[in-house]
Coordinates of C-alpha atoms in Angstrom, one line a residue:
X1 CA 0.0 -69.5 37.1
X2 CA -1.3 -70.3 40.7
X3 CA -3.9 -67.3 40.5
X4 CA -5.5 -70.3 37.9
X5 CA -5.5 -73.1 40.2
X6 CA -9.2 -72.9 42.5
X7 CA -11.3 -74.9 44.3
X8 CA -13.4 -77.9 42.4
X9 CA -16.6 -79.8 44.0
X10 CA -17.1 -83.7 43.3
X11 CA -20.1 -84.3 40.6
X12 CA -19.7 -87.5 39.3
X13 CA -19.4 -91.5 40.2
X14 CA -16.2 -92.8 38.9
X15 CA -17.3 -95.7 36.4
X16 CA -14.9 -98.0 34.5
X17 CA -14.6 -98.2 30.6
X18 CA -11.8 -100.7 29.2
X19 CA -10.4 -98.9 26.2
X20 CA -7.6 -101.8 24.8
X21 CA -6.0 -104.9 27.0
X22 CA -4.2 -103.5 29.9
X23 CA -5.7 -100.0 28.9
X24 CA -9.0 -98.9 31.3
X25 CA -9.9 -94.9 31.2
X26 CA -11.7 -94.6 34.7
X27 CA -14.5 -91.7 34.3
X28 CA -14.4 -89.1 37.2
X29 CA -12.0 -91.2 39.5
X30 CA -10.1 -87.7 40.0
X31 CA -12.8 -85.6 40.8
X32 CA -12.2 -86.1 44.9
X33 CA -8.9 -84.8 44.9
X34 CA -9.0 -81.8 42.4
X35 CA -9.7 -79.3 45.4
X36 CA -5.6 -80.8 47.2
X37 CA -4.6 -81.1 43.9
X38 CA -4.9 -77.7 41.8
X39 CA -3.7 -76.1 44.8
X40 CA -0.5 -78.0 45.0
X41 CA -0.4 -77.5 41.3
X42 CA -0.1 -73.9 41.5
X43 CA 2.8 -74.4 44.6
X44 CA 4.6 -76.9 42.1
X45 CA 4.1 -74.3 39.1
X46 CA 5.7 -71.0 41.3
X47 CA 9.0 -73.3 42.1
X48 CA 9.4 -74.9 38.4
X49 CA 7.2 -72.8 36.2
X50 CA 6.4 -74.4 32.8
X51 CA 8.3 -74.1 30.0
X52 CA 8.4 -75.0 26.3
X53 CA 11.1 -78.0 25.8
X54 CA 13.2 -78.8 22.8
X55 CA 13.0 -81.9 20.9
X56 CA 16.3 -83.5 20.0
X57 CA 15.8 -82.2 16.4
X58 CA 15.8 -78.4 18.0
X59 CA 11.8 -77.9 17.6
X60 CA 9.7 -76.0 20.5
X61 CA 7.2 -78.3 21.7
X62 CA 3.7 -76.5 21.4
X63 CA 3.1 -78.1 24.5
X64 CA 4.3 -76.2 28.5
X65 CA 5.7 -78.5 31.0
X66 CA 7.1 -78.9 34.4
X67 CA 7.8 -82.2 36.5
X68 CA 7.7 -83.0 40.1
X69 CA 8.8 -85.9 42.2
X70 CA 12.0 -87.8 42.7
X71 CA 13.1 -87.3 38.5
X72 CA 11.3 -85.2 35.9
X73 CA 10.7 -85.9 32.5
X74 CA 13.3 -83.2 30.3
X75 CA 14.0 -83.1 26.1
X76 CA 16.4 -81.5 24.8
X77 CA 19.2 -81.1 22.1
X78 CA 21.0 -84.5 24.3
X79 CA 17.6 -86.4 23.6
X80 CA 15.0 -87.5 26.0
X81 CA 15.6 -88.3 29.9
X82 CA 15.2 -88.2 33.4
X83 CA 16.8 -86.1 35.7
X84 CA 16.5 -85.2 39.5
X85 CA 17.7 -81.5 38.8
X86 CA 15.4 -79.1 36.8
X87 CA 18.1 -77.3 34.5
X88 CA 16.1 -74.0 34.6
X89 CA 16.9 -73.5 38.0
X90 CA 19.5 -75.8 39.0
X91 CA 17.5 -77.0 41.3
X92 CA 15.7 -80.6 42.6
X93 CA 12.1 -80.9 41.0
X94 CA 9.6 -80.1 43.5
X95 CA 8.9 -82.8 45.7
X96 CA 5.9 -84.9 44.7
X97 CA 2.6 -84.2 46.9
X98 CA 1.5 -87.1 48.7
X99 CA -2.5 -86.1 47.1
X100 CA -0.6 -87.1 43.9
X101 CA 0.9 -90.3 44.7
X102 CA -2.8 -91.3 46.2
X103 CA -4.7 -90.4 43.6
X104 CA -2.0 -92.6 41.1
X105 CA -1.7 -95.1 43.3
X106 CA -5.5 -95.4 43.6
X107 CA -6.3 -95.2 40.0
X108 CA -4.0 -98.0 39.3
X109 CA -5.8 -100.2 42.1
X110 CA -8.7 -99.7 40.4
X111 CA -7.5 -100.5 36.9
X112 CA -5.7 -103.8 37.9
X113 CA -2.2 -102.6 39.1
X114 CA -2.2 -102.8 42.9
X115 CA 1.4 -101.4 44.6
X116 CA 2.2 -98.9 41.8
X117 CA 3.7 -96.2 44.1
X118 CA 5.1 -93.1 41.2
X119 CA 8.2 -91.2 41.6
X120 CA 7.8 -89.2 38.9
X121 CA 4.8 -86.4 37.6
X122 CA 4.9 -85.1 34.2
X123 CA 2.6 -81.9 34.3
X124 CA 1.7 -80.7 30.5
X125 CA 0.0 -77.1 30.0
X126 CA -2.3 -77.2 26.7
X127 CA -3.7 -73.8 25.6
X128 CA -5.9 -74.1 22.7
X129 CA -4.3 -75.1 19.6
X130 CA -1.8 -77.3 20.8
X131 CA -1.3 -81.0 20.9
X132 CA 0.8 -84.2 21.5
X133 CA 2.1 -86.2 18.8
X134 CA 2.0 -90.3 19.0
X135 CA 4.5 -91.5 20.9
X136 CA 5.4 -94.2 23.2
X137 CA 6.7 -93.7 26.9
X138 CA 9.8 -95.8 26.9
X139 CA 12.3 -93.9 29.2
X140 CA 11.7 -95.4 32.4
X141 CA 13.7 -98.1 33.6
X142 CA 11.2 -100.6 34.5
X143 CA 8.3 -100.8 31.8
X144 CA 6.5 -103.3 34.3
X145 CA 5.0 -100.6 36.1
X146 CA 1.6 -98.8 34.2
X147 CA 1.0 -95.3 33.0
X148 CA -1.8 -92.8 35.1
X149 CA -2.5 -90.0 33.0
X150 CA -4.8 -87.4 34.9
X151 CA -7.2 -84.7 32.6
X152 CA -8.0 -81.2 34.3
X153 CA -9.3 -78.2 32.8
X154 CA -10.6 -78.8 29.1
X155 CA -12.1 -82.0 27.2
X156 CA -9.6 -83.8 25.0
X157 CA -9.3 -86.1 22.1
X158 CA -7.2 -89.1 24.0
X159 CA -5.8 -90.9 20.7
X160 CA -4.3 -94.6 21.8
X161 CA -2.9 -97.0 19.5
X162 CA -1.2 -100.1 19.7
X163 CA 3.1 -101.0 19.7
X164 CA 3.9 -100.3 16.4
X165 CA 3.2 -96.5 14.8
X166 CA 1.3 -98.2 11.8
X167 CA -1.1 -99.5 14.3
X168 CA -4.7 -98.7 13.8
X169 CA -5.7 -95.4 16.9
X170 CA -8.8 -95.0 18.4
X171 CA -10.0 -91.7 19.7
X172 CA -11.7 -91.1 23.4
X173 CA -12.8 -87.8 25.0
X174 CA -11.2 -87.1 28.1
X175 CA -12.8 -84.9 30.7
X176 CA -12.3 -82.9 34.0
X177 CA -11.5 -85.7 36.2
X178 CA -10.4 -88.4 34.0
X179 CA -7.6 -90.6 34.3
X180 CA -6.4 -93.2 32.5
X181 CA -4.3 -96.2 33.3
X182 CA -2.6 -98.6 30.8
X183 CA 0.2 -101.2 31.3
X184 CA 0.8 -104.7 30.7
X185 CA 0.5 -105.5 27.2
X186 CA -0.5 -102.0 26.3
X187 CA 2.5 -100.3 28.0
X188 CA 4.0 -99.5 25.3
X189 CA 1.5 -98.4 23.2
X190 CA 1.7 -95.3 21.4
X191 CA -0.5 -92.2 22.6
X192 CA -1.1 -88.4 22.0
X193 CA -3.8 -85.6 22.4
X194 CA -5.3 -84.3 19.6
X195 CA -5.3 -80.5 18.8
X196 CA -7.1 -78.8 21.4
X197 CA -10.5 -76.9 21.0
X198 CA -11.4 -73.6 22.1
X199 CA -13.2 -73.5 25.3
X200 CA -13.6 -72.3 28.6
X201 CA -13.8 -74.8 31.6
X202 CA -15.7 -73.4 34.4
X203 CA -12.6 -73.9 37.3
X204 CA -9.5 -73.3 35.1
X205 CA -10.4 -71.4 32.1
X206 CA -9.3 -71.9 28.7
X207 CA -6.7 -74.4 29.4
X208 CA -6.2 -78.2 30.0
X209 CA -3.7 -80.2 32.5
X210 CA -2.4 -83.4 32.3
X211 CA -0.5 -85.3 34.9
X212 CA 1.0 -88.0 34.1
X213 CA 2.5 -90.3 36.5
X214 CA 5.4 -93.0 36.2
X215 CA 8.0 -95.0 37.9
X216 CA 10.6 -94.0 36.4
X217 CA 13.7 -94.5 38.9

């Protein structure tokens, strides 16, 4: 899928919007590293292509994913994890690009968690269609360190709620650029993506990425 990955220009001033406590979704902070970033992406996607994982319960997820960095995310029939070796090719992850750990690590400066150094990078591949149930992130180690969650490609309905399933969610539109932060209070709160629409974004196509970035070691 590297043929995907091109060049991006910078259009926009990053601005702030707090979204829940803890929780801050920073507008265009991205935008100066897509160029490094989608063509690392498409180096990252040629050693540990995406795939469609397998719940516990033995359902696809709609959902393509990869990982990079020191442990990737994985689900499977033994549950949910992290694990240094992709099992697809018996191989360690790709290592993490260091334009990723800057852009994490600045986007958690600028939402109120200095130091957060990731050594983990979920990548998700939406087509249209698909989506991301609610759900928490609750397999790292250490839940003192935030979540960055990066939006190429494709607008998105960000859902966030609060601790507890029953808790009311609010919706926020995600663009080209995005990222947003949330820890502290909020860490565990639970999240998804709502079904992707139909569209066609001008650098790649009809397709959305997502990078999401943890400490999960």
């Amino acid at each position: 899928m590297s043929d995907l990955f091109t060049a991006a220009s910078v259009t926009e001033e990053p601005r702030n919007e707090a979204i829940a406590p803890g929780a801050v979704l920073l507008h265009s902070l991205a935008l100066p590293f897509v160029d490094e970033v989608i063509a690392a992406l498409g180096d990252i996607t040629a050693e540990a292509p995406f795939r469609h994982m397998t719940t516990p319960w033995g359902a696809a997820m709609s959902v393509a994913m990869t990982n990079c960095g020191d442990a990737g995310w994985l689900t499977d029939r033994a549950g949910y994890r992290y694990d240094r070796v992709d099992p697809e090719t018996g191989q360690p992850w790709p290592a993490m690009p260091e334009c990723f750990r800057e852009l994490a690590s600045r986007a958690a400066d600028r939402a109120g968690y200095p130091g957060f150094v990731p050594d983990a990078c979920l990548i998700n591949h939406y087509a249209p269609g698909t989506r991301l149930t609610l759900h928490q992130d609750r397999d790292e180690r250490d839940y003192g360190h935030p979540i960055v969650s990066v939006s190429l490609g494709l607008p998105a309905t960000f859902q966030f709620g609060g601790p507890k399933r029953r808790d009311p969610v609010r919706s926020f539109l995600v663009r080209h650029g995005d990222v947003l932060v949330w820890g502290g209070v909020s860490r565990l709160a639970y999240h998804g993506v709502a079904e992707l629409k139909l569209g066609e974004h001008p650098l790649l196509g009809n397709q959305r990425i997502n990078l999401t970035f943890r400490r999960a070691l």
